[in-house]
């Protein structure tokens, strides 16, 4: 793909990421940080510059669409726009309007677009089945007990070894999903992270809903929309794109360095959640961010160790299995 086509795709996805004018400043800052960190990798488009072009409206959406003459690229642009709009939950009215207009302007094949919309809706719905949208009463943690060091901890109803195994399994699956070229694969990563945190909280006697968990993830410094943006940027610049309009761009495992980043993010989030709920949810936002960053470095080292298992998982995944995992089946 030519650099100008890369830039056009990135710009359209950024327009989608910023379509919701109510997005928290923290998330917008994270989008900018990701754009700058991914910029220029593999000699491709400068994502940092594209971000500034979109933010300052130096490039129009119509101009970006015109740069994509291939039907597969246009379908891919729409699919990734849907992904980032779905990242932080159900689409807002502003995001729905944006996607409707984008679909029309891209002049997509109606059947192809409808099929992807159905897939995206199925993944969102599966995530809502696994974790409640709201809880009827305040959560009640399990009884506190003193630790060997004298600190108060909230004992888990699940053995620690089982929690660690669950965290590792979620991390392996999410790392594998990031290696798949299909757009729906990336959509399942955050619902699986939400499901993992829900299970850890529940093990410590805390029943959480989608909103609480997503706020916990964001407080740790992990942007929801920006996670998708980072995955897409790395896939695009690394040569691993999506399957759209009957074409497959790139191939499994054909991405540049930085792939399977979701393994490390998921593993660090799981370990953070375990500490947070065992400690009675006493960490403030600054402590959550610092602790997550401290956990992320060793998780990235583990990522290299588990890469063969991640690749093996990727070879066996299909949409049916992924949605079953999201639902908790």
PDB file of C-alpha atoms in Angstrom:
ATOM      1  CA  UNK A   1       0.000   0.000   0.000  1.00  0.00           C
ATOM      2  CA  UNK A   2       1.266   3.458  -0.886  1.00  0.00           C
ATOM      3  CA  UNK A   3       2.066   5.914   1.933  1.00  0.00           C
ATOM      4  CA  UNK A   4      -0.731   8.243   0.799  1.00  0.00           C
ATOM      5  CA  UNK A   5      -3.205   5.356   1.015  1.00  0.00           C
ATOM      6  CA  UNK A   6      -1.904   4.481   4.485  1.00  0.00           C
ATOM      7  CA  UNK A   7      -2.342   8.109   5.543  1.00  0.00           C
ATOM      8  CA  UNK A   8      -5.893   8.205   4.172  1.00  0.00           C
ATOM      9  CA  UNK A   9      -6.869   5.041   6.046  1.00  0.00           C
ATOM     10  CA  UNK A  10      -5.301   6.310   9.269  1.00  0.00           C
ATOM     11  CA  UNK A  11      -7.046   9.664   8.909  1.00  0.00           C
ATOM     12  CA  UNK A  12     -10.461   8.058   8.452  1.00  0.00           C
ATOM     13  CA  UNK A  13      -9.940   5.927  11.567  1.00  0.00           C
ATOM     14  CA  UNK A  14      -8.829   9.006  13.512  1.00  0.00           C
ATOM     15  CA  UNK A  15     -11.932  10.878  12.352  1.00  0.00           C
ATOM     16  CA  UNK A  16     -13.959   7.978  13.751  1.00  0.00           C
ATOM     17  CA  UNK A  17     -12.019   8.013  17.036  1.00  0.00           C
ATOM     18  CA  UNK A  18     -12.802  11.712  17.485  1.00  0.00           C
ATOM     19  CA  UNK A  19     -16.402  11.529  16.175  1.00  0.00           C
ATOM     20  CA  UNK A  20     -17.797  11.508  19.700  1.00  0.00           C
ATOM     21  CA  UNK A  21     -17.273  15.068  20.880  1.00  0.00           C
ATOM     22  CA  UNK A  22     -18.001  13.965  24.461  1.00  0.00           C
ATOM     23  CA  UNK A  23     -14.925  11.752  24.631  1.00  0.00           C
ATOM     24  CA  UNK A  24     -12.945  12.295  27.833  1.00  0.00           C
ATOM     25  CA  UNK A  25      -9.846  14.492  27.531  1.00  0.00           C
ATOM     26  CA  UNK A  26      -7.822  11.637  29.016  1.00  0.00           C
ATOM     27  CA  UNK A  27      -8.778   9.414  26.083  1.00  0.00           C
ATOM     28  CA  UNK A  28      -8.042  12.139  23.540  1.00  0.00           C
ATOM     29  CA  UNK A  29      -4.602  12.600  25.098  1.00  0.00           C
ATOM     30  CA  UNK A  30      -4.039   8.843  24.881  1.00  0.00           C
ATOM     31  CA  UNK A  31      -5.040   8.879  21.200  1.00  0.00           C
ATOM     32  CA  UNK A  32      -2.452  11.594  20.577  1.00  0.00           C
ATOM     33  CA  UNK A  33       0.212   9.678  22.518  1.00  0.00           C
ATOM     34  CA  UNK A  34      -0.443   6.503  20.529  1.00  0.00           C
ATOM     35  CA  UNK A  35      -0.359   8.452  17.273  1.00  0.00           C
ATOM     36  CA  UNK A  36       3.026   9.887  18.160  1.00  0.00           C
ATOM     37  CA  UNK A  37       4.465   6.584  19.414  1.00  0.00           C
ATOM     38  CA  UNK A  38       3.522   4.615  16.298  1.00  0.00           C
ATOM     39  CA  UNK A  39       4.598   7.356  13.881  1.00  0.00           C
ATOM     40  CA  UNK A  40       6.987   6.452  11.123  1.00  0.00           C
ATOM     41  CA  UNK A  41       7.357   2.770  12.027  1.00  0.00           C
ATOM     42  CA  UNK A  42       8.424   0.535   9.162  1.00  0.00           C
ATOM     43  CA  UNK A  43       8.978   3.594   6.989  1.00  0.00           C
ATOM     44  CA  UNK A  44       5.252   4.082   6.528  1.00  0.00           C
ATOM     45  CA  UNK A  45       2.892   6.965   7.063  1.00  0.00           C
ATOM     46  CA  UNK A  46       3.537   9.409   9.899  1.00  0.00           C
ATOM     47  CA  UNK A  47       0.597   8.816  12.239  1.00  0.00           C
ATOM     48  CA  UNK A  48       1.556  11.763  14.427  1.00  0.00           C
ATOM     49  CA  UNK A  49       1.323  14.105  11.444  1.00  0.00           C
ATOM     50  CA  UNK A  50      -1.934  12.518  10.303  1.00  0.00           C
ATOM     51  CA  UNK A  51      -3.365  13.074  13.788  1.00  0.00           C
ATOM     52  CA  UNK A  52      -2.497  16.774  13.622  1.00  0.00           C
ATOM     53  CA  UNK A  53      -3.945  17.025  10.112  1.00  0.00           C
ATOM     54  CA  UNK A  54      -7.243  15.560  11.321  1.00  0.00           C
ATOM     55  CA  UNK A  55      -7.342  17.574  14.535  1.00  0.00           C
ATOM     56  CA  UNK A  56      -6.692  20.844  12.717  1.00  0.00           C
ATOM     57  CA  UNK A  57      -8.898  19.846   9.760  1.00  0.00           C
ATOM     58  CA  UNK A  58      -6.004  20.220   7.333  1.00  0.00           C
ATOM     59  CA  UNK A  59      -7.287  17.145   5.531  1.00  0.00           C
ATOM     60  CA  UNK A  60     -10.945  16.536   4.757  1.00  0.00           C
ATOM     61  CA  UNK A  61     -12.779  13.250   5.104  1.00  0.00           C
ATOM     62  CA  UNK A  62     -13.789  13.429   1.452  1.00  0.00           C
ATOM     63  CA  UNK A  63     -10.159  13.834   0.377  1.00  0.00           C
ATOM     64  CA  UNK A  64      -9.189  10.767   2.406  1.00  0.00           C
ATOM     65  CA  UNK A  65     -11.976   8.727   0.846  1.00  0.00           C
ATOM     66  CA  UNK A  66     -10.964   9.843  -2.645  1.00  0.00           C
ATOM     67  CA  UNK A  67      -7.426   8.554  -1.999  1.00  0.00           C
ATOM     68  CA  UNK A  68      -8.768   5.018  -1.530  1.00  0.00           C
ATOM     69  CA  UNK A  69      -9.557   3.729  -5.002  1.00  0.00           C
ATOM     70  CA  UNK A  70      -9.535   0.039  -4.051  1.00  0.00           C
ATOM     71  CA  UNK A  71     -12.859  -1.421  -2.864  1.00  0.00           C
ATOM     72  CA  UNK A  72     -11.102  -3.559  -0.261  1.00  0.00           C
ATOM     73  CA  UNK A  73      -9.347  -0.575   1.251  1.00  0.00           C
ATOM     74  CA  UNK A  74     -12.644   1.321   1.467  1.00  0.00           C
ATOM     75  CA  UNK A  75     -14.331  -1.596   3.195  1.00  0.00           C
ATOM     76  CA  UNK A  76     -11.386  -1.876   5.585  1.00  0.00           C
ATOM     77  CA  UNK A  77     -11.625   1.838   6.400  1.00  0.00           C
ATOM     78  CA  UNK A  78     -15.282   1.397   7.333  1.00  0.00           C
ATOM     79  CA  UNK A  79     -14.632  -1.733   9.395  1.00  0.00           C
ATOM     80  CA  UNK A  80     -11.891  -0.087  11.453  1.00  0.00           C
ATOM     81  CA  UNK A  81     -14.033   3.015  11.945  1.00  0.00           C
ATOM     82  CA  UNK A  82     -16.743   0.773  13.410  1.00  0.00           C
ATOM     83  CA  UNK A  83     -14.136  -0.872  15.656  1.00  0.00           C
ATOM     84  CA  UNK A  84     -12.968   2.367  17.239  1.00  0.00           C
ATOM     85  CA  UNK A  85     -16.537   3.627  17.680  1.00  0.00           C
ATOM     86  CA  UNK A  86     -17.477   0.396  19.475  1.00  0.00           C
ATOM     87  CA  UNK A  87     -14.360   0.395  21.678  1.00  0.00           C
ATOM     88  CA  UNK A  88     -15.863   2.239  24.652  1.00  0.00           C
ATOM     89  CA  UNK A  89     -19.282   0.614  24.515  1.00  0.00           C
ATOM     90  CA  UNK A  90     -22.421   1.184  22.498  1.00  0.00           C
ATOM     91  CA  UNK A  91     -22.084   3.843  19.836  1.00  0.00           C
ATOM     92  CA  UNK A  92     -23.247   7.352  20.704  1.00  0.00           C
ATOM     93  CA  UNK A  93     -25.653   9.195  18.426  1.00  0.00           C
ATOM     94  CA  UNK A  94     -22.740  11.235  17.066  1.00  0.00           C
ATOM     95  CA  UNK A  95     -20.801   8.057  16.230  1.00  0.00           C
ATOM     96  CA  UNK A  96     -23.850   6.493  14.583  1.00  0.00           C
ATOM     97  CA  UNK A  97     -24.309   9.575  12.405  1.00  0.00           C
ATOM     98  CA  UNK A  98     -20.637   9.584  11.463  1.00  0.00           C
ATOM     99  CA  UNK A  99     -20.640   5.909  10.489  1.00  0.00           C
ATOM    100  CA  UNK A 100     -23.842   6.284   8.486  1.00  0.00           C
ATOM    101  CA  UNK A 101     -22.391   9.178   6.512  1.00  0.00           C
ATOM    102  CA  UNK A 102     -19.060   7.391   6.107  1.00  0.00           C
ATOM    103  CA  UNK A 103     -20.754   4.287   4.713  1.00  0.00           C
ATOM    104  CA  UNK A 104     -22.571   6.403   2.135  1.00  0.00           C
ATOM    105  CA  UNK A 105     -19.489   8.370   1.111  1.00  0.00           C
ATOM    106  CA  UNK A 106     -17.361   5.250   0.767  1.00  0.00           C
ATOM    107  CA  UNK A 107     -19.934   3.770  -1.642  1.00  0.00           C
ATOM    108  CA  UNK A 108     -19.531   0.337  -0.120  1.00  0.00           C
ATOM    109  CA  UNK A 109     -21.007  -2.896  -1.304  1.00  0.00           C
ATOM    110  CA  UNK A 110     -24.258  -2.994   0.703  1.00  0.00           C
ATOM    111  CA  UNK A 111     -24.107  -6.721   1.397  1.00  0.00           C
ATOM    112  CA  UNK A 112     -20.483  -6.603   2.531  1.00  0.00           C
ATOM    113  CA  UNK A 113     -21.097  -3.645   4.858  1.00  0.00           C
ATOM    114  CA  UNK A 114     -24.257  -5.204   6.303  1.00  0.00           C
ATOM    115  CA  UNK A 115     -22.406  -8.461   7.006  1.00  0.00           C
ATOM    116  CA  UNK A 116     -19.722  -6.640   8.962  1.00  0.00           C
ATOM    117  CA  UNK A 117     -22.296  -4.556  10.859  1.00  0.00           C
ATOM    118  CA  UNK A 118     -23.960  -7.820  11.914  1.00  0.00           C
ATOM    119  CA  UNK A 119     -20.624  -9.273  13.067  1.00  0.00           C
ATOM    120  CA  UNK A 120     -19.801  -6.129  15.044  1.00  0.00           C
ATOM    121  CA  UNK A 121     -23.228  -6.095  16.684  1.00  0.00           C
ATOM    122  CA  UNK A 122     -22.866  -9.768  17.619  1.00  0.00           C
ATOM    123  CA  UNK A 123     -19.558  -9.147  19.396  1.00  0.00           C
ATOM    124  CA  UNK A 124     -20.918  -6.118  21.285  1.00  0.00           C
ATOM    125  CA  UNK A 125     -24.013  -8.092  22.318  1.00  0.00           C
ATOM    126  CA  UNK A 126     -21.893 -11.053  23.445  1.00  0.00           C
ATOM    127  CA  UNK A 127     -19.865  -8.755  25.697  1.00  0.00           C
ATOM    128  CA  UNK A 128     -23.051  -7.439  27.290  1.00  0.00           C
ATOM    129  CA  UNK A 129     -24.224 -10.974  28.029  1.00  0.00           C
ATOM    130  CA  UNK A 130     -20.971 -11.830  29.845  1.00  0.00           C
ATOM    131  CA  UNK A 131     -20.842  -8.735  32.071  1.00  0.00           C
ATOM    132  CA  UNK A 132     -23.938  -6.846  33.314  1.00  0.00           C
ATOM    133  CA  UNK A 133     -24.524  -3.315  32.072  1.00  0.00           C
ATOM    134  CA  UNK A 134     -25.538  -2.315  35.608  1.00  0.00           C
ATOM    135  CA  UNK A 135     -25.730  -3.867  39.059  1.00  0.00           C
ATOM    136  CA  UNK A 136     -28.757  -3.476  41.268  1.00  0.00           C
ATOM    137  CA  UNK A 137     -26.965  -3.005  44.576  1.00  0.00           C
ATOM    138  CA  UNK A 138     -23.635  -1.922  45.959  1.00  0.00           C
ATOM    139  CA  UNK A 139     -20.926  -4.605  45.804  1.00  0.00           C
ATOM    140  CA  UNK A 140     -19.953  -6.375  49.020  1.00  0.00           C
ATOM    141  CA  UNK A 141     -16.343  -7.565  49.201  1.00  0.00           C
ATOM    142  CA  UNK A 142     -15.446 -10.787  50.965  1.00  0.00           C
ATOM    143  CA  UNK A 143     -14.203 -10.640  54.517  1.00  0.00           C
ATOM    144  CA  UNK A 144     -10.896  -8.905  55.112  1.00  0.00           C
ATOM    145  CA  UNK A 145      -8.020 -10.841  56.666  1.00  0.00           C
ATOM    146  CA  UNK A 146      -4.555  -9.660  57.785  1.00  0.00           C
ATOM    147  CA  UNK A 147      -1.682 -10.677  55.536  1.00  0.00           C
ATOM    148  CA  UNK A 148       1.675 -11.984  56.726  1.00  0.00           C
ATOM    149  CA  UNK A 149       3.059  -8.453  56.338  1.00  0.00           C
ATOM    150  CA  UNK A 150       0.291  -7.020  58.506  1.00  0.00           C
ATOM    151  CA  UNK A 151      -1.690  -5.410  55.699  1.00  0.00           C
ATOM    152  CA  UNK A 152      -5.414  -6.022  55.207  1.00  0.00           C
ATOM    153  CA  UNK A 153      -6.308  -8.140  52.195  1.00  0.00           C
ATOM    154  CA  UNK A 154      -9.602  -9.419  50.825  1.00  0.00           C
ATOM    155  CA  UNK A 155      -9.350 -13.129  50.300  1.00  0.00           C
ATOM    156  CA  UNK A 156     -10.356 -14.513  46.938  1.00  0.00           C
ATOM    157  CA  UNK A 157     -12.876 -17.337  46.669  1.00  0.00           C
ATOM    158  CA  UNK A 158     -10.750 -18.671  43.804  1.00  0.00           C
ATOM    159  CA  UNK A 159      -7.194 -19.976  44.414  1.00  0.00           C
ATOM    160  CA  UNK A 160      -4.538 -17.515  43.269  1.00  0.00           C
ATOM    161  CA  UNK A 161      -3.052 -20.097  40.898  1.00  0.00           C
ATOM    162  CA  UNK A 162      -6.425 -20.357  39.108  1.00  0.00           C
ATOM    163  CA  UNK A 163      -6.700 -16.575  38.809  1.00  0.00           C
ATOM    164  CA  UNK A 164      -3.189 -16.433  37.347  1.00  0.00           C
ATOM    165  CA  UNK A 165      -4.075 -19.185  34.878  1.00  0.00           C
ATOM    166  CA  UNK A 166      -7.189 -17.290  33.814  1.00  0.00           C
ATOM    167  CA  UNK A 167      -5.188 -14.081  33.338  1.00  0.00           C
ATOM    168  CA  UNK A 168      -2.603 -15.926  31.229  1.00  0.00           C
ATOM    169  CA  UNK A 169      -5.302 -17.587  29.099  1.00  0.00           C
ATOM    170  CA  UNK A 170      -7.037 -14.257  28.415  1.00  0.00           C
ATOM    171  CA  UNK A 171      -3.652 -12.742  27.544  1.00  0.00           C
ATOM    172  CA  UNK A 172      -2.792 -15.536  25.104  1.00  0.00           C
ATOM    173  CA  UNK A 173      -6.158 -15.225  23.370  1.00  0.00           C
ATOM    174  CA  UNK A 174      -5.885 -11.441  23.071  1.00  0.00           C
ATOM    175  CA  UNK A 175      -2.358 -11.689  21.738  1.00  0.00           C
ATOM    176  CA  UNK A 176      -3.609 -14.191  19.161  1.00  0.00           C
ATOM    177  CA  UNK A 177      -6.537 -11.956  18.191  1.00  0.00           C
ATOM    178  CA  UNK A 178      -4.135  -9.138  17.473  1.00  0.00           C
ATOM    179  CA  UNK A 179      -2.293 -11.333  14.982  1.00  0.00           C
ATOM    180  CA  UNK A 180      -5.414 -12.106  12.962  1.00  0.00           C
ATOM    181  CA  UNK A 181      -6.061  -9.975   9.859  1.00  0.00           C
ATOM    182  CA  UNK A 182      -9.854  -9.857  10.255  1.00  0.00           C
ATOM    183  CA  UNK A 183     -11.279  -6.652  11.715  1.00  0.00           C
ATOM    184  CA  UNK A 184     -13.701  -8.469  14.023  1.00  0.00           C
ATOM    185  CA  UNK A 185     -10.731 -10.046  15.813  1.00  0.00           C
ATOM    186  CA  UNK A 186      -9.589  -6.716  17.250  1.00  0.00           C
ATOM    187  CA  UNK A 187     -13.141  -5.929  18.368  1.00  0.00           C
ATOM    188  CA  UNK A 188     -13.115  -8.865  20.804  1.00  0.00           C
ATOM    189  CA  UNK A 189     -10.018  -7.793  22.737  1.00  0.00           C
ATOM    190  CA  UNK A 190     -11.592  -5.202  25.033  1.00  0.00           C
ATOM    191  CA  UNK A 191     -14.727  -7.303  25.810  1.00  0.00           C
ATOM    192  CA  UNK A 192     -12.388 -10.127  26.841  1.00  0.00           C
ATOM    193  CA  UNK A 193     -10.409  -7.736  29.064  1.00  0.00           C
ATOM    194  CA  UNK A 194     -13.672  -6.559  30.636  1.00  0.00           C
ATOM    195  CA  UNK A 195     -14.769 -10.172  31.201  1.00  0.00           C
ATOM    196  CA  UNK A 196     -11.401 -11.000  32.806  1.00  0.00           C
ATOM    197  CA  UNK A 197     -11.578  -8.074  35.248  1.00  0.00           C
ATOM    198  CA  UNK A 198     -15.197  -8.955  36.047  1.00  0.00           C
ATOM    199  CA  UNK A 199     -14.147 -12.487  36.992  1.00  0.00           C
ATOM    200  CA  UNK A 200     -11.301 -11.237  39.200  1.00  0.00           C
ATOM    201  CA  UNK A 201     -13.596  -8.790  40.993  1.00  0.00           C
ATOM    202  CA  UNK A 202     -16.245 -11.460  41.467  1.00  0.00           C
ATOM    203  CA  UNK A 203     -13.656 -13.805  42.963  1.00  0.00           C
ATOM    204  CA  UNK A 204     -13.025 -11.126  45.587  1.00  0.00           C
ATOM    205  CA  UNK A 205     -16.734 -10.677  46.308  1.00  0.00           C
ATOM    206  CA  UNK A 206     -17.242  -7.576  44.161  1.00  0.00           C
ATOM    207  CA  UNK A 207     -19.954  -7.612  41.499  1.00  0.00           C
ATOM    208  CA  UNK A 208     -19.105  -5.020  38.855  1.00  0.00           C
ATOM    209  CA  UNK A 209     -20.837  -3.694  35.772  1.00  0.00           C
ATOM    210  CA  UNK A 210     -19.487  -2.661  32.368  1.00  0.00           C
ATOM    211  CA  UNK A 211     -19.155   0.996  33.346  1.00  0.00           C
ATOM    212  CA  UNK A 212     -17.114   0.342  36.506  1.00  0.00           C
ATOM    213  CA  UNK A 213     -14.768  -2.022  34.706  1.00  0.00           C
ATOM    214  CA  UNK A 214     -14.194   0.271  31.737  1.00  0.00           C
ATOM    215  CA  UNK A 215     -13.495   3.134  34.144  1.00  0.00           C
ATOM    216  CA  UNK A 216     -10.993   0.931  36.003  1.00  0.00           C
ATOM    217  CA  UNK A 217      -9.227   0.089  32.741  1.00  0.00           C
ATOM    218  CA  UNK A 218      -9.146   3.752  31.734  1.00  0.00           C
ATOM    219  CA  UNK A 219      -7.917   4.826  35.186  1.00  0.00           C
ATOM    220  CA  UNK A 220      -4.995   2.417  34.772  1.00  0.00           C
ATOM    221  CA  UNK A 221      -3.975   4.465  31.743  1.00  0.00           C
ATOM    222  CA  UNK A 222      -5.213   2.010  29.113  1.00  0.00           C
ATOM    223  CA  UNK A 223      -7.328   3.915  26.611  1.00  0.00           C
ATOM    224  CA  UNK A 224     -10.233   1.997  25.105  1.00  0.00           C
ATOM    225  CA  UNK A 225     -10.427   3.752  21.743  1.00  0.00           C
ATOM    226  CA  UNK A 226      -6.674   4.224  21.648  1.00  0.00           C
ATOM    227  CA  UNK A 227      -6.088   0.483  22.122  1.00  0.00           C
ATOM    228  CA  UNK A 228      -7.853  -0.150  18.825  1.00  0.00           C
ATOM    229  CA  UNK A 229      -6.032   2.751  17.228  1.00  0.00           C
ATOM    230  CA  UNK A 230      -2.648   1.405  18.289  1.00  0.00           C
ATOM    231  CA  UNK A 231      -3.435  -2.093  17.031  1.00  0.00           C
ATOM    232  CA  UNK A 232      -4.671  -0.762  13.715  1.00  0.00           C
ATOM    233  CA  UNK A 233      -1.711   1.597  13.295  1.00  0.00           C
ATOM    234  CA  UNK A 234       0.803  -1.158  13.971  1.00  0.00           C
ATOM    235  CA  UNK A 235      -1.011  -3.619  11.710  1.00  0.00           C
ATOM    236  CA  UNK A 236      -1.212  -1.098   8.903  1.00  0.00           C
ATOM    237  CA  UNK A 237       2.392   0.036   9.125  1.00  0.00           C
ATOM    238  CA  UNK A 238       3.617  -3.510   9.774  1.00  0.00           C
ATOM    239  CA  UNK A 239       1.877  -5.001   6.755  1.00  0.00           C
ATOM    240  CA  UNK A 240      -0.846  -6.970   8.559  1.00  0.00           C
ATOM    241  CA  UNK A 241      -4.168  -5.546   7.442  1.00  0.00           C
ATOM    242  CA  UNK A 242      -7.727  -6.773   7.455  1.00  0.00           C
ATOM    243  CA  UNK A 243      -9.731  -9.093   5.289  1.00  0.00           C
ATOM    244  CA  UNK A 244     -12.262  -7.047   3.353  1.00  0.00           C
ATOM    245  CA  UNK A 245     -14.250  -7.285   0.136  1.00  0.00           C
ATOM    246  CA  UNK A 246     -13.002 -10.813  -0.472  1.00  0.00           C
ATOM    247  CA  UNK A 247      -9.344  -9.867  -0.149  1.00  0.00           C
ATOM    248  CA  UNK A 248      -6.827 -10.628   2.570  1.00  0.00           C
ATOM    249  CA  UNK A 249      -4.178  -7.983   3.157  1.00  0.00           C
ATOM    250  CA  UNK A 250      -1.056  -9.400   4.766  1.00  0.00           C
ATOM    251  CA  UNK A 251      -0.941 -12.796   6.477  1.00  0.00           C
ATOM    252  CA  UNK A 252      -0.871 -14.323   9.925  1.00  0.00           C
ATOM    253  CA  UNK A 253       2.311 -13.459  11.726  1.00  0.00           C
ATOM    254  CA  UNK A 254       3.423 -11.101   8.951  1.00  0.00           C
ATOM    255  CA  UNK A 255       3.388  -8.047  11.210  1.00  0.00           C
ATOM    256  CA  UNK A 256       6.391  -6.019  12.282  1.00  0.00           C
ATOM    257  CA  UNK A 257       7.634  -5.730  15.859  1.00  0.00           C
ATOM    258  CA  UNK A 258       5.057  -4.579  18.371  1.00  0.00           C
ATOM    259  CA  UNK A 259       2.479  -7.225  17.500  1.00  0.00           C
ATOM    260  CA  UNK A 260       0.828  -9.200  20.278  1.00  0.00           C
ATOM    261  CA  UNK A 261       1.046  -6.034  22.357  1.00  0.00           C
ATOM    262  CA  UNK A 262      -2.406  -6.980  23.658  1.00  0.00           C
ATOM    263  CA  UNK A 263      -0.877  -9.952  25.467  1.00  0.00           C
ATOM    264  CA  UNK A 264       1.194  -7.637  27.651  1.00  0.00           C
ATOM    265  CA  UNK A 265      -1.610  -5.133  28.189  1.00  0.00           C
ATOM    266  CA  UNK A 266      -4.098  -7.845  29.169  1.00  0.00           C
ATOM    267  CA  UNK A 267      -1.655  -9.633  31.471  1.00  0.00           C
ATOM    268  CA  UNK A 268      -0.688  -6.419  33.278  1.00  0.00           C
ATOM    269  CA  UNK A 269      -4.361  -5.429  33.616  1.00  0.00           C
ATOM    270  CA  UNK A 270      -5.203  -8.814  35.107  1.00  0.00           C
ATOM    271  CA  UNK A 271      -2.408  -8.644  37.661  1.00  0.00           C
ATOM    272  CA  UNK A 272      -3.385  -5.053  38.504  1.00  0.00           C
ATOM    273  CA  UNK A 273      -7.013  -6.058  39.028  1.00  0.00           C
ATOM    274  CA  UNK A 274      -5.947  -8.894  41.308  1.00  0.00           C
ATOM    275  CA  UNK A 275      -3.951  -6.489  43.502  1.00  0.00           C
ATOM    276  CA  UNK A 276      -6.662  -3.834  43.412  1.00  0.00           C
ATOM    277  CA  UNK A 277      -9.532  -6.035  44.562  1.00  0.00           C
ATOM    278  CA  UNK A 278      -7.421  -8.001  47.038  1.00  0.00           C
ATOM    279  CA  UNK A 279      -6.428  -4.660  48.564  1.00  0.00           C
ATOM    280  CA  UNK A 280     -10.020  -3.511  49.009  1.00  0.00           C
ATOM    281  CA  UNK A 281      -9.957  -1.077  46.043  1.00  0.00           C
ATOM    282  CA  UNK A 282      -7.812   1.420  47.934  1.00  0.00           C
ATOM    283  CA  UNK A 283      -5.567   2.509  45.010  1.00  0.00           C
ATOM    284  CA  UNK A 284      -6.179   5.972  43.606  1.00  0.00           C
ATOM    285  CA  UNK A 285      -5.828   6.761  39.895  1.00  0.00           C
ATOM    286  CA  UNK A 286      -2.147   7.712  40.188  1.00  0.00           C
ATOM    287  CA  UNK A 287      -1.328   4.469  42.011  1.00  0.00           C
ATOM    288  CA  UNK A 288      -3.267   2.457  39.436  1.00  0.00           C
ATOM    289  CA  UNK A 289      -1.330   4.037  36.561  1.00  0.00           C
ATOM    290  CA  UNK A 290       2.055   3.634  38.265  1.00  0.00           C
ATOM    291  CA  UNK A 291       1.379   0.030  39.244  1.00  0.00           C
ATOM    292  CA  UNK A 292       0.154  -0.837  35.762  1.00  0.00           C
ATOM    293  CA  UNK A 293       3.296   0.612  34.181  1.00  0.00           C
ATOM    294  CA  UNK A 294       5.458  -1.380  36.589  1.00  0.00           C
ATOM    295  CA  UNK A 295       3.580  -4.557  35.664  1.00  0.00           C
ATOM    296  CA  UNK A 296       3.685  -3.839  31.932  1.00  0.00           C
ATOM    297  CA  UNK A 297       7.473  -4.135  31.532  1.00  0.00           C
ATOM    298  CA  UNK A 298       7.739  -7.755  32.762  1.00  0.00           C
ATOM    299  CA  UNK A 299       4.538  -8.588  30.854  1.00  0.00           C
ATOM    300  CA  UNK A 300       6.211  -7.459  27.625  1.00  0.00           C
ATOM    301  CA  UNK A 301       9.131  -9.779  28.377  1.00  0.00           C
ATOM    302  CA  UNK A 302       6.676 -12.653  28.940  1.00  0.00           C
ATOM    303  CA  UNK A 303       5.099 -11.827  25.603  1.00  0.00           C
ATOM    304  CA  UNK A 304       8.248 -12.903  23.757  1.00  0.00           C
ATOM    305  CA  UNK A 305       8.379 -16.107  25.806  1.00  0.00           C
ATOM    306  CA  UNK A 306       4.791 -17.019  24.938  1.00  0.00           C
ATOM    307  CA  UNK A 307       4.874 -15.996  21.269  1.00  0.00           C
ATOM    308  CA  UNK A 308       4.787 -19.637  20.019  1.00  0.00           C
ATOM    309  CA  UNK A 309       1.618 -20.286  22.059  1.00  0.00           C
ATOM    310  CA  UNK A 310       0.124 -17.008  20.816  1.00  0.00           C
ATOM    311  CA  UNK A 311       0.737 -17.994  17.203  1.00  0.00           C
ATOM    312  CA  UNK A 312      -0.686 -21.457  17.838  1.00  0.00           C
ATOM    313  CA  UNK A 313      -3.850 -19.927  19.323  1.00  0.00           C
ATOM    314  CA  UNK A 314      -4.188 -17.629  16.318  1.00  0.00           C
ATOM    315  CA  UNK A 315      -4.239 -20.613  13.959  1.00  0.00           C
ATOM    316  CA  UNK A 316      -7.278 -22.084  15.715  1.00  0.00           C
ATOM    317  CA  UNK A 317      -9.490 -19.022  16.233  1.00  0.00           C
ATOM    318  CA  UNK A 318     -12.658 -18.298  14.318  1.00  0.00           C
ATOM    319  CA  UNK A 319     -15.513 -15.924  15.022  1.00  0.00           C
ATOM    320  CA  UNK A 320     -17.778 -18.547  16.569  1.00  0.00           C
ATOM    321  CA  UNK A 321     -15.170 -19.601  19.106  1.00  0.00           C
ATOM    322  CA  UNK A 322     -14.241 -16.009  19.917  1.00  0.00           C
ATOM    323  CA  UNK A 323     -17.848 -14.955  20.544  1.00  0.00           C
ATOM    324  CA  UNK A 324     -18.365 -18.005  22.760  1.00  0.00           C
ATOM    325  CA  UNK A 325     -15.343 -16.945  24.836  1.00  0.00           C
ATOM    326  CA  UNK A 326     -16.605 -13.364  25.074  1.00  0.00           C
ATOM    327  CA  UNK A 327     -19.985 -14.654  26.303  1.00  0.00           C
ATOM    328  CA  UNK A 328     -18.202 -16.829  28.840  1.00  0.00           C
ATOM    329  CA  UNK A 329     -19.164 -20.186  27.312  1.00  0.00           C
TER     330      UNK A 329
END
